[in-house]
Amino acid sequence: VSGITDWISSFKESGTEEERHYAGNAAHALIDLLTTDEDGENPFRDTASEGDGHYPLAVTEINPEIAASLGSVYLSYLDDFSIDTNDSGYIELDGNREDLYLFHENGDRALLLPQDVKEKFLQLLVANEDLAPNIIAATESQERRIIEAFLTHPDVGNNVGGQAAADLRTTLDNALIQEYVDRDQSIKEAQTSANNQWQTGYNVFTAISTGLGGASSTPMGIGTEVLIKVLEQPLKDYVGDLVEENIQFEYIEDLDQRFMKSDADIRDHANLQLLDVMVGMDLIDMDTLKEEGLLIEEADGTMRLPATAAEWGTGSSGYMSAVEDVISEISFENDDRVDSYVRNFMEIYGPDLHEGRLE
């Protein structure tokens, strides 16, 4: 069955213009088919088969080849998934606006999907426990690509960057939580499960990023390389491979705040992501961060930025104040650029549980 869909990502990545149009229209039709509910039921998300957990399995849990193929579709169209829209279709973007798109030009065709459809499609993907961390790693990469694109494209509106990153992350969080709630977990259990998957996914991102350099050393370059690698092997255990090969990388445990619950968590996340991207863009050097006491020392003596404020332990609010001070010293053509990113990320990010679908 996956052979029916494998060509979509191939045509999207390396096809002619006509083939890309075929792929875009097919991707839209496929996602529409997979996410359409009838009387609250979806035969792809809730099949008649049950696993050891005694809940209806998704087709992606039953057949990993299908999971990999659908994952490749998501990865190929991740720039399109980053567009906030209520439209649906593979259609031409509004040619009258020059300030809306981070990865597209006016008049480009893009796969446009409303958020509820994106969430249902992503739930199908993260239902497969092997695919989920790699989808999360790709989304983590995309968030960094969004930030760099936003900071380096002054014509893009101030609201676009934070909204795009928050929308994408909210969509994935909603899909993760809903999947675990559908497995009869409580809300608290679903949040814990989602956080655990984020931790695994973040370490996949770190594992794939290990050794990338040269032209790939910017956040945009690293993010793109991570997407390419996951696209090549969507089900690969990237962390396990490095461990098996005895290659050292920064495996981070107990990311208690990767799934964010409070305004402070959300603000801290947005600022840490900004700081990480700015370091990657050579706008801030590591010596400055060391002088400010913002780096964490690993057991082998290497220094790194924390993945979340929780890694600083007690007194994290003081560290975050220093982070905000360091960021504020970087000047852009638009002085409100960075503040707008954080403000819009905080306003838009907000996963919910979609409990009404379960009634």
Coordinates of C-alpha atoms in Angstrom, one line a residue:
V1 CA 0.0 0.0 0.0
S2 CA 2.8 2.4 0.8
G3 CA 4.0 2.0 -2.8
I4 CA 0.9 4.0 -3.8
T5 CA 2.1 7.0 -1.7
D6 CA 5.9 6.7 -1.7
W7 CA 6.2 8.6 -5.0
I8 CA 4.6 11.8 -3.5
S9 CA 7.6 12.8 -1.4
S10 CA 10.0 11.7 -4.3
F11 CA 8.2 14.0 -6.8
K12 CA 8.0 16.8 -4.2
E13 CA 11.7 16.7 -3.5
S14 CA 13.2 16.1 -7.0
G15 CA 10.4 16.1 -9.6
T16 CA 9.7 18.5 -12.5
E17 CA 7.3 21.3 -11.9
E18 CA 4.5 19.2 -13.4
E19 CA 5.4 16.3 -11.1
R20 CA 5.4 18.5 -8.1
H21 CA 1.9 19.7 -8.9
Y22 CA 0.8 16.0 -9.2
A23 CA 2.4 15.3 -5.8
G24 CA 0.9 18.4 -4.1
N25 CA -2.6 17.5 -5.3
A26 CA -2.1 13.9 -4.4
A27 CA -0.8 14.8 -0.9
H28 CA -3.9 16.9 -0.3
A29 CA -6.3 14.2 -1.4
L30 CA -4.5 11.6 0.7
I31 CA -4.5 13.7 3.9
D32 CA -8.1 14.6 3.3
L33 CA -9.0 10.9 3.0
L34 CA -7.0 9.8 6.0
T35 CA -8.4 12.5 8.3
T36 CA -12.1 12.5 7.4
D37 CA -14.3 11.3 10.3
E38 CA -17.7 9.7 9.8
D39 CA -19.9 9.8 12.9
G40 CA -16.9 10.5 15.0
E41 CA -15.0 7.4 13.8
N42 CA -12.0 7.2 11.5
P43 CA -11.0 3.8 10.1
F44 CA -7.4 4.7 9.7
R45 CA -6.9 6.1 13.2
D46 CA -9.1 3.5 15.0
T47 CA -8.9 0.2 13.2
A48 CA -10.6 -3.0 14.3
S49 CA -7.3 -4.4 15.6
E50 CA -6.2 -4.0 19.2
G51 CA -2.7 -4.3 20.6
D52 CA -1.4 -5.2 24.0
G53 CA -2.8 -2.0 25.4
H54 CA -6.3 -3.0 24.5
Y55 CA -7.1 0.1 22.4
P56 CA -7.9 0.4 18.7
L57 CA -4.6 0.6 16.8
A58 CA -4.0 3.1 14.1
V59 CA -3.0 1.8 10.6
T60 CA 0.5 3.3 11.2
E61 CA 0.9 1.1 14.3
I62 CA -0.1 -2.0 12.4
N63 CA 2.0 -1.3 9.3
P64 CA 5.3 0.5 9.8
E65 CA 5.9 0.8 6.0
I66 CA 2.8 2.9 5.8
A67 CA 3.9 4.9 8.8
A68 CA 7.3 5.7 7.1
S69 CA 5.6 6.6 3.8
L70 CA 3.1 9.0 5.5
G71 CA 6.0 10.4 7.6
S72 CA 7.9 11.2 4.5
V73 CA 4.9 13.2 3.1
Y74 CA 4.8 15.3 6.3
L75 CA 8.6 15.9 6.2
S76 CA 8.5 16.9 2.5
Y77 CA 5.7 19.4 3.1
L78 CA 6.9 20.7 6.5
D79 CA 7.4 24.2 5.1
D80 CA 3.8 24.1 3.9
F81 CA 2.6 22.8 7.3
S82 CA 4.2 25.9 8.8
I83 CA 1.7 28.2 7.0
D84 CA -1.1 29.3 9.2
T85 CA -4.3 29.1 7.1
N86 CA -7.9 28.1 7.1
D87 CA -7.8 27.2 3.4
S88 CA -7.5 23.6 2.1
G89 CA -6.0 22.4 -1.1
Y90 CA -2.8 22.5 -3.2
I91 CA -3.3 26.1 -4.3
E92 CA -1.4 29.3 -5.3
L93 CA -0.5 31.6 -2.5
D94 CA -1.9 35.0 -2.4
G95 CA 0.1 37.1 -4.8
N96 CA -1.0 40.4 -3.2
R97 CA 0.9 39.9 0.1
E98 CA 4.6 40.1 0.5
D99 CA 4.8 39.7 4.3
L100 CA 3.2 36.4 5.1
Y101 CA 5.5 33.6 4.0
L102 CA 8.8 32.5 5.5
F103 CA 9.6 29.7 3.0
H104 CA 7.6 30.7 -0.1
E105 CA 7.4 33.3 -2.7
N106 CA 4.1 35.0 -3.8
G107 CA 2.4 32.9 -6.4
D108 CA 4.0 29.6 -5.3
R109 CA 1.8 26.6 -5.0
A110 CA 1.6 25.2 -1.5
L111 CA -0.2 22.4 0.4
L112 CA -2.6 24.3 2.6
L113 CA -4.4 22.6 5.5
P114 CA -6.5 23.9 8.4
Q115 CA -5.1 23.2 11.9
D116 CA -7.6 20.5 12.8
V117 CA -6.7 18.5 9.7
K118 CA -3.0 18.8 10.4
E119 CA -3.6 17.6 14.0
K120 CA -5.5 14.5 12.8
F121 CA -2.8 13.7 10.3
L122 CA 0.0 14.1 12.8
Q123 CA -1.9 11.9 15.3
L124 CA -1.7 9.1 12.7
L125 CA 2.1 9.6 12.5
V126 CA 2.8 9.8 16.2
A127 CA 0.7 6.8 16.9
N128 CA 3.7 4.8 15.7
E129 CA 6.1 4.8 18.7
D130 CA 9.2 4.4 16.5
L131 CA 8.2 7.2 14.1
A132 CA 7.0 9.7 16.7
P133 CA 10.5 10.8 18.1
N134 CA 11.7 11.4 14.6
I135 CA 8.6 13.5 13.7
I136 CA 9.3 15.5 16.9
A137 CA 13.0 15.9 16.0
A138 CA 12.0 17.2 12.5
T139 CA 9.5 19.6 14.1
E140 CA 12.2 20.8 16.6
S141 CA 14.4 21.4 13.5
Q142 CA 11.7 23.3 11.8
E143 CA 11.2 25.6 14.7
R144 CA 14.8 26.7 14.4
R145 CA 14.5 27.1 10.7
I146 CA 11.4 29.3 11.3
I147 CA 13.3 31.5 13.7
E148 CA 16.3 32.0 11.4
A149 CA 14.0 32.7 8.4
F150 CA 12.1 35.2 10.5
L151 CA 15.2 37.0 11.7
T152 CA 16.8 37.2 8.2
H153 CA 13.7 38.2 6.2
P154 CA 12.8 41.7 7.3
D155 CA 10.0 42.0 4.8
V156 CA 8.0 39.3 6.6
G157 CA 5.5 40.7 9.1
N158 CA 6.5 40.9 12.8
N159 CA 3.7 38.5 13.8
V160 CA 4.6 35.7 11.4
G161 CA 7.6 34.0 13.1
G162 CA 6.2 33.5 16.5
Q163 CA 2.8 32.5 15.2
A164 CA 4.3 29.9 12.8
A165 CA 6.5 28.3 15.4
A166 CA 3.7 28.3 18.0
D167 CA 1.1 26.9 15.6
L168 CA 3.4 24.1 14.5
R169 CA 4.3 23.1 18.0
T170 CA 0.7 23.4 19.2
T171 CA -0.4 21.1 16.4
L172 CA 2.1 18.4 17.3
D173 CA 1.3 18.7 21.1
N174 CA -2.4 18.4 20.4
A175 CA -1.8 15.3 18.2
L176 CA 0.4 13.7 20.9
I177 CA -2.0 14.4 23.8
Q178 CA -5.0 13.2 21.8
E179 CA -3.3 10.0 20.8
Y180 CA -2.6 9.2 24.5
V181 CA -6.1 10.2 25.6
D182 CA -7.5 7.9 22.9
R183 CA -5.5 5.1 24.6
D184 CA -7.6 5.8 27.7
Q185 CA -4.9 7.7 29.6
S186 CA -5.9 10.4 32.0
I187 CA -5.1 14.0 31.0
K188 CA -2.2 14.1 33.4
E189 CA -0.9 10.7 32.1
A190 CA -1.3 12.0 28.5
Q191 CA 0.7 15.1 29.3
T192 CA 3.5 13.0 30.9
S193 CA 3.5 10.7 27.8
A194 CA 3.7 13.7 25.5
N195 CA 6.6 15.2 27.5
N196 CA 8.5 11.9 27.4
Q197 CA 8.1 11.7 23.7
W198 CA 9.4 15.3 23.4
Q199 CA 12.4 14.3 25.4
T200 CA 13.2 11.4 23.1
G201 CA 12.6 13.5 20.1
Y202 CA 14.9 16.2 21.3
N203 CA 17.7 13.7 21.8
V204 CA 17.0 12.4 18.3
F205 CA 17.5 15.9 17.0
T206 CA 20.8 16.2 19.0
A207 CA 22.0 12.8 17.8
I208 CA 21.4 13.7 14.1
S209 CA 22.9 17.1 14.6
T210 CA 26.2 15.6 15.9
G211 CA 29.0 16.0 13.4
L212 CA 27.1 18.5 11.2
G213 CA 29.3 21.4 10.2
G214 CA 30.7 23.5 7.4
A215 CA 27.8 24.7 5.2
S216 CA 25.4 23.0 7.6
S217 CA 26.5 24.8 10.7
T218 CA 23.8 27.5 10.7
P219 CA 20.4 26.7 12.3
M220 CA 18.8 26.7 8.9
G221 CA 21.5 24.4 7.5
I222 CA 21.4 22.0 10.5
G223 CA 17.6 22.0 10.5
T224 CA 17.5 21.2 6.8
E225 CA 20.1 18.4 7.2
V226 CA 18.1 16.9 10.1
L227 CA 15.0 16.9 7.9
I228 CA 16.8 15.3 5.0
K229 CA 18.2 12.5 7.2
V230 CA 14.9 11.8 8.8
L231 CA 13.2 11.8 5.4
E232 CA 15.7 9.2 4.2
Q233 CA 15.0 6.8 7.1
P234 CA 11.8 7.9 9.0
L235 CA 11.9 4.9 11.3
K236 CA 15.6 4.8 12.1
D237 CA 16.7 4.7 15.8
Y238 CA 19.2 7.5 15.5
V239 CA 20.1 7.7 19.2
G240 CA 20.6 3.9 19.4
D241 CA 22.9 3.9 16.4
L242 CA 25.2 6.5 18.0
V243 CA 25.3 4.6 21.3
E244 CA 26.0 1.4 19.4
E245 CA 28.8 3.0 17.5
N246 CA 30.2 4.6 20.7
I247 CA 29.9 8.1 19.3
Q248 CA 29.6 10.8 22.0
F249 CA 26.8 13.2 21.9
E250 CA 24.8 15.2 24.5
Y251 CA 22.1 12.9 25.6
I252 CA 19.8 15.0 27.9
E253 CA 17.6 13.4 30.5
D254 CA 14.6 14.7 32.4
L255 CA 13.4 17.6 30.1
D256 CA 10.6 18.3 32.5
Q257 CA 9.5 21.4 30.6
R258 CA 9.7 20.2 27.0
F259 CA 5.9 20.0 27.2
M260 CA 5.1 23.5 28.4
K261 CA 2.2 24.2 30.8
S262 CA 2.7 27.7 32.2
D263 CA 3.3 31.2 30.6
A264 CA 6.7 31.2 32.2
D265 CA 7.6 27.9 30.6
I266 CA 6.4 29.2 27.2
R267 CA 8.3 32.5 27.5
D268 CA 11.5 30.7 28.6
H269 CA 11.2 28.2 25.7
A270 CA 10.8 31.0 23.1
N271 CA 13.8 32.9 24.5
L272 CA 16.1 29.8 24.7
Q273 CA 15.2 28.8 21.2
L274 CA 16.0 32.4 20.0
L275 CA 19.3 32.4 21.9
D276 CA 20.3 29.0 20.4
V277 CA 19.5 30.2 16.9
M278 CA 21.4 33.4 17.4
V279 CA 24.5 31.5 18.6
G280 CA 24.2 29.3 15.5
M281 CA 24.0 32.5 13.3
D282 CA 27.2 33.8 15.0
L283 CA 25.2 36.8 16.4
I284 CA 26.3 35.7 19.9
D285 CA 29.4 33.8 20.9
M286 CA 29.8 31.1 23.4
D287 CA 32.4 33.1 25.4
T288 CA 29.7 35.7 26.1
L289 CA 27.4 33.0 27.4
K290 CA 30.1 31.6 29.5
E291 CA 30.9 35.0 31.0
E292 CA 27.2 35.3 31.9
G293 CA 27.2 31.9 33.5
L294 CA 24.5 30.6 31.1
L295 CA 26.3 27.4 30.0
I296 CA 26.0 23.9 31.6
E297 CA 29.1 21.8 32.0
E298 CA 28.8 18.1 30.9
A299 CA 30.7 15.3 32.7
D300 CA 33.4 15.3 30.0
G301 CA 34.0 19.1 30.5
T302 CA 32.2 20.3 27.4
M303 CA 29.9 23.4 27.8
R304 CA 26.5 23.8 26.2
L305 CA 23.3 25.8 26.4
P306 CA 20.5 24.1 28.4
A307 CA 17.6 22.6 26.5
T308 CA 15.1 24.0 29.0
A309 CA 15.3 26.4 32.0
A310 CA 14.7 23.4 34.3
E311 CA 18.3 22.2 33.6
W312 CA 19.6 25.2 35.6
G313 CA 17.8 23.8 38.6
T314 CA 16.9 26.4 41.3
G315 CA 17.0 30.1 40.4
S316 CA 16.2 29.6 36.8
S317 CA 14.4 32.9 36.7
G318 CA 17.7 34.7 37.2
Y319 CA 19.3 32.8 34.4
M320 CA 16.4 33.7 32.1
S321 CA 16.7 37.3 32.9
A322 CA 20.4 37.1 31.8
V323 CA 19.2 35.3 28.6
E324 CA 16.8 38.1 27.8
D325 CA 19.5 40.7 28.5
V326 CA 21.9 39.0 26.1
I327 CA 19.3 38.7 23.4
S328 CA 18.2 42.4 23.8
E329 CA 21.8 43.5 23.0
I330 CA 21.5 42.1 19.4
S331 CA 20.2 44.8 17.1
F332 CA 18.1 44.2 14.0
E333 CA 16.7 46.6 11.4
N334 CA 13.4 46.3 13.2
D335 CA 14.0 46.8 16.9
D336 CA 10.7 45.1 17.8
R337 CA 11.6 41.9 15.9
V338 CA 12.7 39.7 18.8
D339 CA 10.1 41.0 21.2
S340 CA 7.4 40.3 18.6
Y341 CA 8.6 36.7 18.2
V342 CA 8.3 36.0 21.9
R343 CA 5.1 37.8 22.3
N344 CA 3.4 36.1 19.4
F345 CA 4.7 32.7 20.4
M346 CA 3.2 33.2 23.9
E347 CA -0.1 34.4 22.5
I348 CA -0.5 31.5 20.0
Y349 CA 1.0 28.5 21.7
G350 CA -1.7 26.6 23.7
P351 CA -2.4 22.9 23.2
D352 CA -5.8 21.6 24.3
L353 CA -7.2 18.2 24.6
H354 CA -10.1 18.1 22.1
E355 CA -12.1 16.1 24.6
G356 CA -15.3 16.8 22.6
R357 CA -14.2 14.4 20.0
L358 CA -14.2 11.6 22.6
E359 CA -17.8 12.1 23.7

